[in-house]
Coordinates of C-alpha atoms in Angstrom, one line a residue:
M1 CA 15.2 -6.5 13.3
P2 CA 18.8 -7.5 12.5
Q3 CA 21.4 -4.6 12.4
R4 CA 20.9 -2.7 9.3
K5 CA 23.7 -1.8 6.9
W6 CA 23.9 1.7 5.8
F7 CA 24.1 2.2 2.0
V8 CA 24.8 5.9 0.6
Q9 CA 23.7 6.3 -2.9
R10 CA 26.4 8.0 -5.1
T11 CA 26.3 9.6 -8.5
N12 CA 28.8 11.3 -10.7
P13 CA 29.2 14.8 -9.1
E14 CA 29.4 16.3 -12.6
Y15 CA 26.0 14.9 -13.5
I16 CA 24.5 16.3 -10.3
K17 CA 26.0 19.7 -11.1
Y18 CA 24.6 19.6 -14.6
L19 CA 21.0 18.5 -13.5
S20 CA 21.1 21.0 -10.7
Q21 CA 22.2 23.9 -12.8
S22 CA 19.9 23.0 -15.7
T23 CA 16.7 22.8 -13.6
G24 CA 17.4 25.4 -10.9
I25 CA 17.3 23.0 -8.0
S26 CA 19.9 22.1 -5.3
P27 CA 22.6 19.6 -5.7
A28 CA 21.0 17.6 -2.8
L29 CA 17.6 17.5 -4.7
A30 CA 19.3 16.6 -7.9
Q31 CA 21.0 13.5 -6.2
I32 CA 17.7 12.5 -4.7
L33 CA 15.9 12.6 -8.1
I34 CA 18.6 10.7 -9.8
N35 CA 18.4 8.0 -7.0
R36 CA 14.7 7.8 -8.1
G37 CA 15.6 7.3 -11.8
I38 CA 14.5 10.9 -12.7
K39 CA 17.6 11.9 -14.7
T40 CA 16.7 14.4 -17.3
P41 CA 15.4 18.1 -16.9
E42 CA 12.1 17.2 -18.6
S43 CA 11.5 14.3 -16.2
V44 CA 12.4 16.4 -13.3
K45 CA 9.8 19.0 -14.3
Q46 CA 7.1 16.4 -14.7
F47 CA 7.9 14.7 -11.4
L48 CA 7.9 17.9 -9.3
S49 CA 4.9 19.3 -11.0
P50 CA 2.5 16.3 -11.5
D51 CA -0.2 17.4 -13.8
I52 CA -3.5 15.6 -14.3
N53 CA -3.5 16.3 -18.1
H54 CA -0.4 13.8 -18.0
L55 CA -2.7 10.8 -17.2
I56 CA -2.7 8.1 -19.8
D57 CA -5.8 7.9 -22.0
P58 CA -7.9 5.2 -20.5
F59 CA -8.6 3.6 -23.9
D60 CA -4.9 2.9 -24.2
I61 CA -5.4 0.2 -21.6
K62 CA -6.3 -3.1 -23.1
G63 CA -10.0 -4.1 -22.5
I64 CA -11.3 -0.7 -21.4
K65 CA -12.9 0.3 -24.5
E66 CA -14.7 -3.1 -24.9
A67 CA -15.8 -2.8 -21.3
V68 CA -17.1 0.7 -21.7
D69 CA -19.1 -0.3 -24.9
I70 CA -20.7 -3.2 -23.0
L71 CA -21.6 -1.1 -20.0
K72 CA -23.1 1.7 -21.9
D73 CA -25.3 -0.7 -23.9
A74 CA -26.3 -2.6 -20.8
I75 CA -27.2 0.8 -19.2
K76 CA -29.3 1.7 -22.3
D77 CA -31.2 -1.6 -22.4
G78 CA -31.9 -1.5 -18.6
R79 CA -30.0 -4.6 -17.7
R80 CA -29.2 -5.1 -14.0
I81 CA -25.6 -4.8 -13.2
L82 CA -23.8 -6.4 -10.2
V83 CA -20.5 -4.7 -9.2
H84 CA -18.5 -7.3 -7.2
G85 CA -15.8 -5.8 -5.0
D86 CA -13.6 -7.1 -2.2
Y87 CA -13.4 -6.3 1.5
D88 CA -10.1 -4.4 1.8
T89 CA -9.6 -0.6 1.3
D90 CA -8.5 -1.0 -2.3
G91 CA -11.4 -3.3 -3.1
L92 CA -13.8 -1.1 -1.3
T93 CA -12.8 2.3 -2.8
A94 CA -12.9 0.5 -6.3
T95 CA -16.4 -0.6 -5.7
A96 CA -17.5 2.9 -4.6
I97 CA -15.8 4.5 -7.6
V98 CA -17.7 2.1 -10.1
V99 CA -21.0 2.3 -8.2
E100 CA -21.1 6.2 -8.0
S101 CA -20.0 6.4 -11.8
L102 CA -22.8 3.9 -13.0
R103 CA -25.4 5.5 -10.8
S104 CA -24.6 8.8 -12.3
L105 CA -25.4 7.3 -15.7
G106 CA -28.7 5.8 -14.6
A107 CA -27.7 2.2 -14.4
E108 CA -29.8 -0.5 -12.6
L109 CA -27.2 -2.0 -10.3
E110 CA -26.4 -3.7 -7.0
Y111 CA -23.2 -4.2 -5.4
F112 CA -21.7 -7.2 -3.4
I113 CA -18.8 -7.2 -0.9
P114 CA -18.0 -10.8 0.1
D115 CA -17.8 -11.8 3.7
R116 CA -14.3 -12.9 4.5
F117 CA -15.4 -15.7 6.7
V118 CA -18.3 -17.0 4.6
D119 CA -17.4 -16.4 1.0
G120 CA -13.6 -16.0 1.1
Y121 CA -11.7 -13.8 -1.1
G122 CA -12.7 -13.0 -4.7
F123 CA -15.6 -13.7 -7.0
S124 CA -17.0 -17.0 -6.0
N125 CA -20.1 -18.9 -5.5
G126 CA -21.5 -16.4 -3.0
G127 CA -21.2 -13.6 -5.4
L128 CA -22.6 -15.7 -8.2
Q129 CA -25.6 -16.7 -6.2
H130 CA -26.3 -13.0 -5.2
A131 CA -26.2 -12.2 -9.0
L132 CA -28.7 -15.0 -9.8
N133 CA -31.0 -14.0 -6.8
T134 CA -31.1 -10.4 -8.1
G135 CA -31.7 -11.1 -11.7
T136 CA -28.3 -9.8 -12.7
S137 CA -27.4 -10.1 -16.3
L138 CA -24.0 -8.4 -16.2
I139 CA -21.2 -8.9 -13.4
L140 CA -18.5 -6.4 -13.2
T141 CA -15.7 -7.3 -10.7
V142 CA -13.3 -4.8 -9.3
D143 CA -10.1 -5.7 -7.5
C144 CA -10.7 -9.4 -8.0
G145 CA -11.8 -12.0 -10.6
I146 CA -8.5 -12.7 -12.4
T147 CA -8.2 -16.2 -11.0
S148 CA -11.9 -16.9 -10.4
F149 CA -12.1 -19.6 -13.2
D150 CA -15.0 -21.7 -11.6
A151 CA -17.2 -18.9 -10.6
I152 CA -16.9 -17.1 -14.1
K153 CA -17.4 -20.3 -16.0
K154 CA -20.7 -21.0 -13.9
A155 CA -21.8 -17.2 -14.5
K156 CA -21.3 -17.6 -18.3
S157 CA -23.2 -21.0 -18.4
K158 CA -26.1 -18.9 -16.9
G159 CA -26.0 -16.4 -19.7
I160 CA -24.5 -13.7 -17.5
T161 CA -22.0 -11.2 -19.2
V162 CA -18.8 -11.0 -17.2
I163 CA -16.3 -8.0 -17.2
V164 CA -13.3 -8.6 -14.9
T165 CA -11.2 -5.6 -13.7
D166 CA -8.4 -6.5 -11.5
H167 CA -4.7 -5.7 -10.8
H168 CA -3.4 -9.0 -9.3
E169 CA -1.2 -11.4 -10.8
P170 CA -2.9 -13.9 -13.1
K171 CA -2.3 -17.6 -12.9
R172 CA 0.6 -18.7 -15.3
D173 CA 1.7 -21.9 -16.8
S174 CA 5.1 -23.5 -16.3
S175 CA 6.4 -21.3 -19.3
G176 CA 5.0 -18.1 -17.8
V177 CA 2.1 -17.7 -20.1
S178 CA -0.9 -16.2 -18.4
I179 CA -4.0 -18.6 -17.8
L180 CA -7.0 -16.3 -17.8
P181 CA -10.8 -17.0 -17.0
E182 CA -13.4 -17.1 -19.7
A183 CA -14.7 -13.5 -19.0
D184 CA -16.1 -11.5 -21.8
V185 CA -13.7 -8.7 -21.1
I186 CA -10.5 -8.6 -18.9
V187 CA -8.9 -5.2 -17.9
N188 CA -5.8 -5.9 -15.9
P189 CA -2.6 -3.9 -16.3
R190 CA -0.6 -6.9 -15.2
L191 CA -1.2 -8.4 -18.6
D192 CA 0.5 -5.4 -20.5
P193 CA 4.3 -5.0 -19.7
E194 CA 4.0 -1.5 -20.9
A195 CA 1.1 -0.5 -18.5
P196 CA 1.8 1.4 -15.3
V197 CA 1.4 -0.3 -11.9
M198 CA -2.0 0.3 -10.6
S199 CA -4.2 -0.5 -7.7
G200 CA -7.7 -2.1 -8.1
A201 CA -9.0 1.4 -7.3
M202 CA -7.0 2.9 -10.1
V203 CA -8.0 0.4 -12.6
A204 CA -11.6 1.1 -11.6
F205 CA -11.0 4.9 -11.9
K206 CA -9.4 4.3 -15.5
L207 CA -12.6 2.4 -16.5
C208 CA -14.9 5.2 -15.2
E209 CA -12.7 7.8 -16.7
G210 CA -13.5 6.1 -20.0
L211 CA -17.2 6.0 -19.1
L212 CA -17.6 9.5 -17.8
G213 CA -14.7 11.6 -19.3
R214 CA -11.7 13.0 -17.4
G215 CA -13.6 16.0 -16.1
E216 CA -16.5 14.1 -14.7
A217 CA -14.2 11.4 -13.4
R218 CA -12.0 13.8 -11.6
R219 CA -14.3 13.8 -8.6
L220 CA -13.4 10.1 -8.0
L221 CA -9.7 10.7 -7.4
D222 CA -10.0 10.8 -3.7
L223 CA -11.2 7.2 -3.8
A224 CA -8.5 6.2 -6.2
A225 CA -5.9 7.7 -4.0
L226 CA -7.1 6.1 -1.0
G227 CA -7.1 2.6 -2.5
S228 CA -3.7 3.0 -4.0
I229 CA -2.1 4.2 -0.7
A230 CA -3.6 1.3 1.1
D231 CA -2.5 -1.2 -1.5
I232 CA 1.2 0.2 -1.2
I233 CA 1.2 0.8 -4.9
P234 CA 4.6 2.7 -6.0
L235 CA 3.7 6.5 -6.0
V236 CA 5.5 7.1 -9.5
D237 CA 4.0 7.9 -12.9
E238 CA 0.4 7.5 -13.1
C239 CA -0.1 6.7 -9.5
R240 CA 1.8 9.7 -8.5
I241 CA -0.5 11.9 -10.3
V242 CA -3.7 10.3 -8.9
V243 CA -2.5 10.3 -5.4
K244 CA -1.3 14.0 -5.6
E245 CA -4.7 15.1 -7.1
G246 CA -6.5 12.7 -4.7
L247 CA -5.1 14.1 -1.7
S248 CA -6.1 17.6 -2.5
L249 CA -9.7 16.3 -2.6
I250 CA -9.3 14.4 0.5
N251 CA -8.1 17.5 2.2
S252 CA -11.1 19.4 1.0
F253 CA -13.5 17.2 3.0
E254 CA -15.8 17.5 0.1
R255 CA -16.8 13.7 0.4
K256 CA -19.0 13.2 3.6
G257 CA -17.7 9.9 4.5
I258 CA -14.0 10.9 4.3
K259 CA -14.8 14.1 6.5
A260 CA -16.5 11.9 9.1
L261 CA -13.8 9.4 9.1
A262 CA -11.0 11.8 9.4
E263 CA -12.7 13.7 12.2
V264 CA -13.3 10.4 14.1
S265 CA -9.6 9.8 13.7
G266 CA -8.8 13.2 15.1
L267 CA -7.6 14.7 11.7
R268 CA -8.0 18.1 10.4
A269 CA -8.5 19.3 6.8
G270 CA -5.2 20.4 5.0
N271 CA -2.9 18.1 7.2
I272 CA -3.7 14.9 5.7
N273 CA -0.8 13.2 3.5
A274 CA -0.3 9.5 2.5
G275 CA 1.6 8.5 5.6
V276 CA -1.2 9.9 7.8
L277 CA -3.8 8.0 5.8
S278 CA -1.8 4.8 6.3
F279 CA -2.3 4.9 10.1
T280 CA -5.7 6.5 10.4
L281 CA -8.4 6.2 7.8
I282 CA -7.0 3.0 6.1
P283 CA -6.8 0.7 9.2
R284 CA -10.4 1.8 10.3
I285 CA -11.7 1.1 6.8
N286 CA -9.7 -2.3 6.8
A287 CA -11.0 -3.3 10.2
S288 CA -14.6 -3.8 8.9
G289 CA -13.4 -6.5 6.4
R290 CA -11.0 -8.0 8.9
I291 CA -13.3 -8.8 11.8
D292 CA -16.8 -8.0 10.5
H293 CA -18.6 -7.3 7.3
A294 CA -17.4 -4.4 5.0
R295 CA -20.7 -3.4 3.2
D296 CA -21.2 -0.4 5.4
V297 CA -18.0 1.1 4.0
I298 CA -19.6 1.5 0.6
Q299 CA -22.4 3.5 2.1
L300 CA -19.8 5.6 4.1
L301 CA -18.0 6.6 0.9
L302 CA -21.2 7.3 -1.1
T303 CA -23.7 8.9 1.4
D304 CA -24.5 12.6 1.3
D305 CA -26.0 12.4 4.7
Y306 CA -23.2 13.6 7.3
D307 CA -25.0 12.2 10.3
E308 CA -25.1 8.8 8.6
A309 CA -21.4 9.1 7.7
V310 CA -20.6 10.0 11.5
S311 CA -22.5 7.0 12.8
I312 CA -20.6 4.5 10.3
A313 CA -17.3 6.2 10.8
E314 CA -17.7 5.7 14.8
R315 CA -18.6 2.0 14.2
L316 CA -15.5 1.6 12.2
H317 CA -13.3 3.3 14.8
D318 CA -14.7 0.9 17.5
L319 CA -14.1 -2.2 15.1
N320 CA -10.4 -0.9 14.7
L321 CA -9.9 -0.8 18.5
K322 CA -11.2 -4.4 18.6
R323 CA -8.9 -5.3 15.7
Q324 CA -5.9 -4.0 17.5
R325 CA -6.6 -6.1 20.5
I326 CA -7.1 -9.3 18.5
E327 CA -4.0 -8.5 16.5
E328 CA -1.8 -8.1 19.7
D329 CA -3.0 -11.4 20.9
V330 CA -2.1 -13.3 17.9
L331 CA 1.2 -11.6 17.5
S332 CA 2.2 -12.5 21.0
Q333 CA 1.4 -16.1 20.4
A334 CA 3.2 -16.1 16.9
M335 CA 6.3 -14.5 18.6
E336 CA 6.2 -17.2 21.2
D337 CA 6.1 -19.8 18.4
V338 CA 9.0 -18.2 16.5
Q339 CA 11.2 -18.0 19.6
H340 CA 10.5 -21.6 20.5
R341 CA 10.8 -23.1 17.0
G342 CA 13.3 -20.8 15.4
Y343 CA 13.2 -20.0 11.7
D344 CA 15.4 -20.4 8.6
F345 CA 15.0 -18.5 5.4
A346 CA 11.3 -18.1 6.1
I347 CA 9.0 -18.0 9.2
V348 CA 6.1 -20.3 9.0
C349 CA 3.5 -20.2 12.0
A350 CA 0.2 -21.8 12.3
S351 CA -2.3 -22.4 15.1
E352 CA -6.0 -22.9 15.7
G353 CA -7.9 -20.0 16.9
W354 CA -6.0 -17.4 15.2
H355 CA -8.4 -14.7 13.7
E356 CA -8.2 -14.8 10.0
G357 CA -8.8 -11.1 9.6
V358 CA -5.4 -10.3 11.2
V359 CA -3.0 -12.9 10.1
G360 CA -1.8 -10.6 7.3
I361 CA -1.0 -7.8 9.9
V362 CA 0.9 -10.3 12.0
A363 CA 2.9 -11.5 9.2
A364 CA 3.8 -8.1 8.3
R365 CA 4.9 -7.4 12.0
L366 CA 7.1 -10.6 12.0
V367 CA 8.8 -9.5 8.7
E368 CA 9.4 -6.2 10.5
R369 CA 10.8 -7.8 13.6
F370 CA 13.0 -10.7 12.0
Y371 CA 13.5 -9.5 8.3
R372 CA 12.3 -12.8 6.9
P373 CA 9.4 -13.7 4.6
A374 CA 6.4 -14.7 7.0
F375 CA 3.6 -17.1 6.4
V376 CA 0.9 -16.9 9.1
F377 CA -2.0 -19.6 9.1
N378 CA -5.2 -20.1 11.2
I379 CA -6.1 -23.7 11.3
D380 CA -9.8 -24.5 11.0
G381 CA -10.4 -28.3 11.0
D382 CA -8.3 -29.8 8.3
I383 CA -7.6 -26.6 6.4
A384 CA -4.8 -24.0 7.0
K385 CA -5.7 -20.6 5.6
G386 CA -3.2 -17.8 5.7
S387 CA -1.5 -14.7 4.6
A388 CA 2.3 -14.0 3.7
R389 CA 4.5 -10.9 3.6
S390 CA 7.9 -10.6 2.0
I391 CA 11.0 -8.6 2.1
P392 CA 12.0 -6.4 -0.8
P393 CA 14.4 -8.7 -2.7
L394 CA 11.9 -11.7 -2.8
D395 CA 9.1 -12.2 -5.3
L396 CA 6.6 -13.9 -2.9
Y397 CA 4.1 -14.8 -5.6
E398 CA 6.8 -16.6 -7.7
C399 CA 7.9 -18.5 -4.6
I400 CA 4.3 -19.7 -3.7
S401 CA 3.6 -20.6 -7.4
R402 CA 6.5 -23.0 -7.1
C403 CA 4.6 -24.7 -4.3
S404 CA 1.2 -24.7 -6.0
D405 CA 0.9 -28.3 -6.0
L406 CA 0.6 -28.5 -2.2
L407 CA -2.0 -25.6 -2.2
I408 CA -5.9 -25.4 -2.5
S409 CA -5.7 -22.0 -3.6
F410 CA -3.5 -18.6 -3.6
G411 CA -3.3 -15.2 -5.2
G412 CA -1.6 -12.0 -4.4
H413 CA 1.5 -9.9 -5.5
K414 CA 5.4 -9.9 -5.1
Q415 CA 5.2 -8.6 -1.5
A416 CA 1.8 -9.9 -0.1
A417 CA -0.3 -13.1 -0.7
G418 CA -3.0 -15.2 0.6
L419 CA -3.1 -19.0 0.5
K420 CA -5.0 -21.9 1.6
L421 CA -3.8 -25.6 2.0
P422 CA -4.6 -28.8 3.8
V423 CA -3.3 -29.0 7.4
D424 CA -1.4 -32.2 6.7
R425 CA 0.6 -30.4 3.9
L426 CA 1.8 -27.6 6.3
T427 CA 5.1 -29.4 7.2
E428 CA 5.9 -30.2 3.7
F429 CA 5.1 -26.7 2.6
E430 CA 7.5 -25.1 5.2
E431 CA 10.4 -27.3 4.1
R432 CA 9.8 -26.6 0.5
I433 CA 9.3 -22.8 0.8
N434 CA 12.5 -22.7 2.9
I435 CA 14.3 -24.5 0.1
I436 CA 12.8 -22.3 -2.7
I437 CA 13.6 -19.1 -0.8
S438 CA 17.2 -20.2 -0.1
E439 CA 17.7 -20.7 -3.9
M440 CA 16.3 -17.2 -4.7
L441 CA 18.1 -15.1 -1.9
T442 CA 21.7 -14.6 -0.9
D443 CA 23.0 -14.2 2.6
E444 CA 23.4 -10.4 1.6
D445 CA 19.7 -10.3 0.9
L446 CA 18.7 -11.3 4.3
I447 CA 20.6 -8.2 5.9
P448 CA 18.2 -5.2 5.9
T449 CA 19.6 -2.1 4.1
L450 CA 19.0 1.5 5.1
T451 CA 19.3 3.6 1.9
I452 CA 20.6 7.0 2.4
D453 CA 19.8 9.3 -0.4
A454 CA 22.7 11.8 0.0
A455 CA 25.6 12.5 2.4
V456 CA 25.6 16.1 3.3
R457 CA 27.0 18.5 5.9
L458 CA 24.7 20.5 8.1
K459 CA 25.4 23.7 6.4
E460 CA 23.6 22.4 3.4
V461 CA 20.4 21.7 5.4
S462 CA 18.2 25.0 5.0
F463 CA 14.7 26.2 4.9
R464 CA 15.1 26.3 0.9
L465 CA 16.2 22.7 0.8
I466 CA 13.3 21.4 3.1
Q467 CA 10.8 23.6 0.9
E468 CA 12.4 21.8 -2.2
L469 CA 12.1 18.3 -0.7
Q470 CA 8.3 19.0 0.0
K471 CA 8.0 18.9 -3.8
L472 CA 8.8 15.4 -3.8
E473 CA 5.5 14.5 -1.9
P474 CA 3.4 12.5 -1.8
Y475 CA 5.8 10.1 0.0
G476 CA 5.2 6.3 -0.1
A477 CA 6.1 3.1 -1.9
G478 CA 8.5 3.8 -4.8
N479 CA 8.9 7.5 -3.4
P480 CA 10.0 7.3 0.2
E481 CA 10.6 10.3 2.3
P482 CA 14.4 11.4 1.5
L483 CA 16.9 10.4 4.2
L484 CA 20.1 12.5 4.5
G485 CA 23.3 11.3 6.3
T486 CA 25.9 13.2 8.0
K487 CA 29.1 11.8 9.8
A488 CA 31.0 12.8 12.9
L489 CA 28.4 15.1 14.4
E490 CA 29.1 16.5 17.9
V491 CA 26.5 15.5 20.4
L492 CA 25.3 18.4 22.8
N493 CA 23.0 18.4 25.8
P494 CA 21.4 14.9 25.0
R495 CA 18.4 14.2 27.1
I496 CA 15.3 12.0 27.3
V497 CA 12.0 14.0 26.8
G498 CA 8.2 13.1 26.7
N499 CA 7.3 9.7 26.3
N500 CA 10.5 7.8 25.4
H501 CA 12.0 10.4 23.0
L502 CA 15.7 11.7 22.6
K503 CA 16.4 15.2 22.1
M504 CA 19.8 16.9 21.5
L505 CA 21.8 19.4 19.5
L506 CA 24.0 18.3 16.8
K507 CA 27.1 20.3 15.8
D508 CA 28.8 20.1 12.4
N509 CA 31.8 22.5 12.5
S510 CA 30.1 26.0 13.2
V511 CA 26.5 24.8 12.5
V512 CA 24.3 23.6 15.4
M513 CA 21.0 22.2 14.7
D514 CA 18.2 20.7 16.9
A515 CA 17.4 17.0 16.8
I516 CA 14.9 14.6 18.1
G517 CA 14.7 10.7 17.9
F518 CA 11.2 9.5 18.5
D519 CA 10.9 6.2 20.5
M520 CA 14.9 6.1 20.9
A521 CA 15.2 6.6 24.6
E522 CA 16.7 3.1 25.0
R523 CA 19.6 4.2 22.7
F524 CA 20.7 7.1 25.2
E525 CA 23.8 5.3 26.2
M526 CA 25.1 5.3 22.6
L527 CA 25.3 9.2 22.7
Q528 CA 27.9 9.0 25.5
N529 CA 30.8 8.6 22.9
G530 CA 30.1 12.2 22.1
R531 CA 30.0 12.0 18.3
I532 CA 27.7 10.1 16.2
D533 CA 26.9 9.4 12.5
A534 CA 23.2 10.3 11.9
V535 CA 20.4 9.4 9.3
Y536 CA 17.6 11.9 9.3
C537 CA 14.8 13.8 7.7
P538 CA 15.1 17.6 7.8
S539 CA 12.1 19.2 8.9
I540 CA 10.7 22.8 10.0
N541 CA 9.4 22.7 13.6
E542 CA 7.1 25.4 14.5
W543 CA 6.8 26.4 18.3
E544 CA 5.4 29.4 20.0
G545 CA 5.2 31.5 17.0
G546 CA 8.7 30.6 15.8
R547 CA 10.1 28.3 13.0
F548 CA 13.3 26.5 13.2
L549 CA 15.1 23.6 11.4
Q550 CA 15.1 20.3 13.2
L551 CA 16.4 16.9 12.2
R552 CA 14.1 14.0 12.8
L553 CA 16.5 11.1 13.4
R554 CA 15.7 7.7 11.8
T555 CA 18.9 6.1 13.1
F556 CA 22.4 6.9 14.5
R557 CA 25.6 5.0 15.4
A558 CA 28.7 5.9 17.4
S559 CA 31.2 7.6 15.1
E560 CA 34.4 5.8 14.6
N561 CA 36.5 9.0 14.7

């Protein structure tokens, strides 16, 4: 990645003092909360103590009352319901939420998870045919459907009731007005500018909260949290409450499937946070939909048979290992292509034989490496099908929308999208997307920024501060782990330890503190100056029965003085 510029967020010192004194928190925590837009004593209280009772009423979300009424009538009348999900973690957890809820109400139902390689994304002919084959009279989509115009129209022509629940961007006309499918009811927070940002699993949870009541629906928060973390939804407002409560359920291991998958991943109850899930359970769940079929995940999440859960979890673990090998192979080829062809405002890579299930991850890895929006396509005959990932300043969905005349189909969000186009349009697409992005970004936007929450001296880093910072959890999108910065630290006893890590003591006046930089051994020479400016996360390290403060280095540079 290009050299990052450091940006220290600053606020009026008098306001920091006011918020600190009025809430009883440290000035450093006050600064961090202000950075996150939490600027009043009341909002500080709500953020630091998220309460399930502060969740919005599900019936305040447009379409939920109508959907609940239709579903209750369908259950009473014994109509067969098809729950149509998606093959990623968000879509799978959303499916499990709805299936568990409807079964508890006595519904006669089936669920359908599309095959990435046969059916493609979303509600399409495969899902419709399954509905017709099973005598379905009501289709409920979760985490998909908002752009499934043809399949919904065909379903309606067969007399099937269709409820769409989704959180993806709708198609819009040239003036920005939403173009919607002809479903009986649509529930999508994207259609309401006042609604909070939600994952597909959260939308499913709100629907089931309306069906069951908050008390009964509470048991589903583990699945809603898992889907929200997987889809990188900002952990603020409604989502923060859902994930906070859901993590407690996940750590209880009450759900047999989560317990089995966690144990296969080497995790223990009580130590699982959002970051841990992103590197353990979520990749294993996603692996099934990336390189195989994901239907077993629903059984994993719903079963009460622990032995069955372990069997499925072990299969997902093996699939994830296979996915990693495939991903590394495609990434290596894509990197060679980029280095050979170069890039402009965007990276566009395409090749035959690239596994469709990993092109999205490879696009994300290219963004991480080059800090450019990346589009990675697999070519199959005369069709190029791919995934795209963006950098924070760029609305990827808007960019792709402006190229829609070149595409067969597309969908997604500001930061991630999927798209399909004829191979003979690839060159034109690459040229057009670069022009569009050049118009939307400045040169400054193409320089990655490391945002530092507060500049502090080491004397301010204490056990009390770290305990305060823990109240900010869960960390994730929209609420990253706080980064502190300190200039002109004296480096004492620097050394390489373990597998490629840096270890040292850092001195600031009379305060000396332990510091570790994971995977930073190649930067050892930068310490020879004797003084560094450091960006870090303060932590408590427990070792041989003792507890001591430790700085986990995020980055550092040689001090200028």
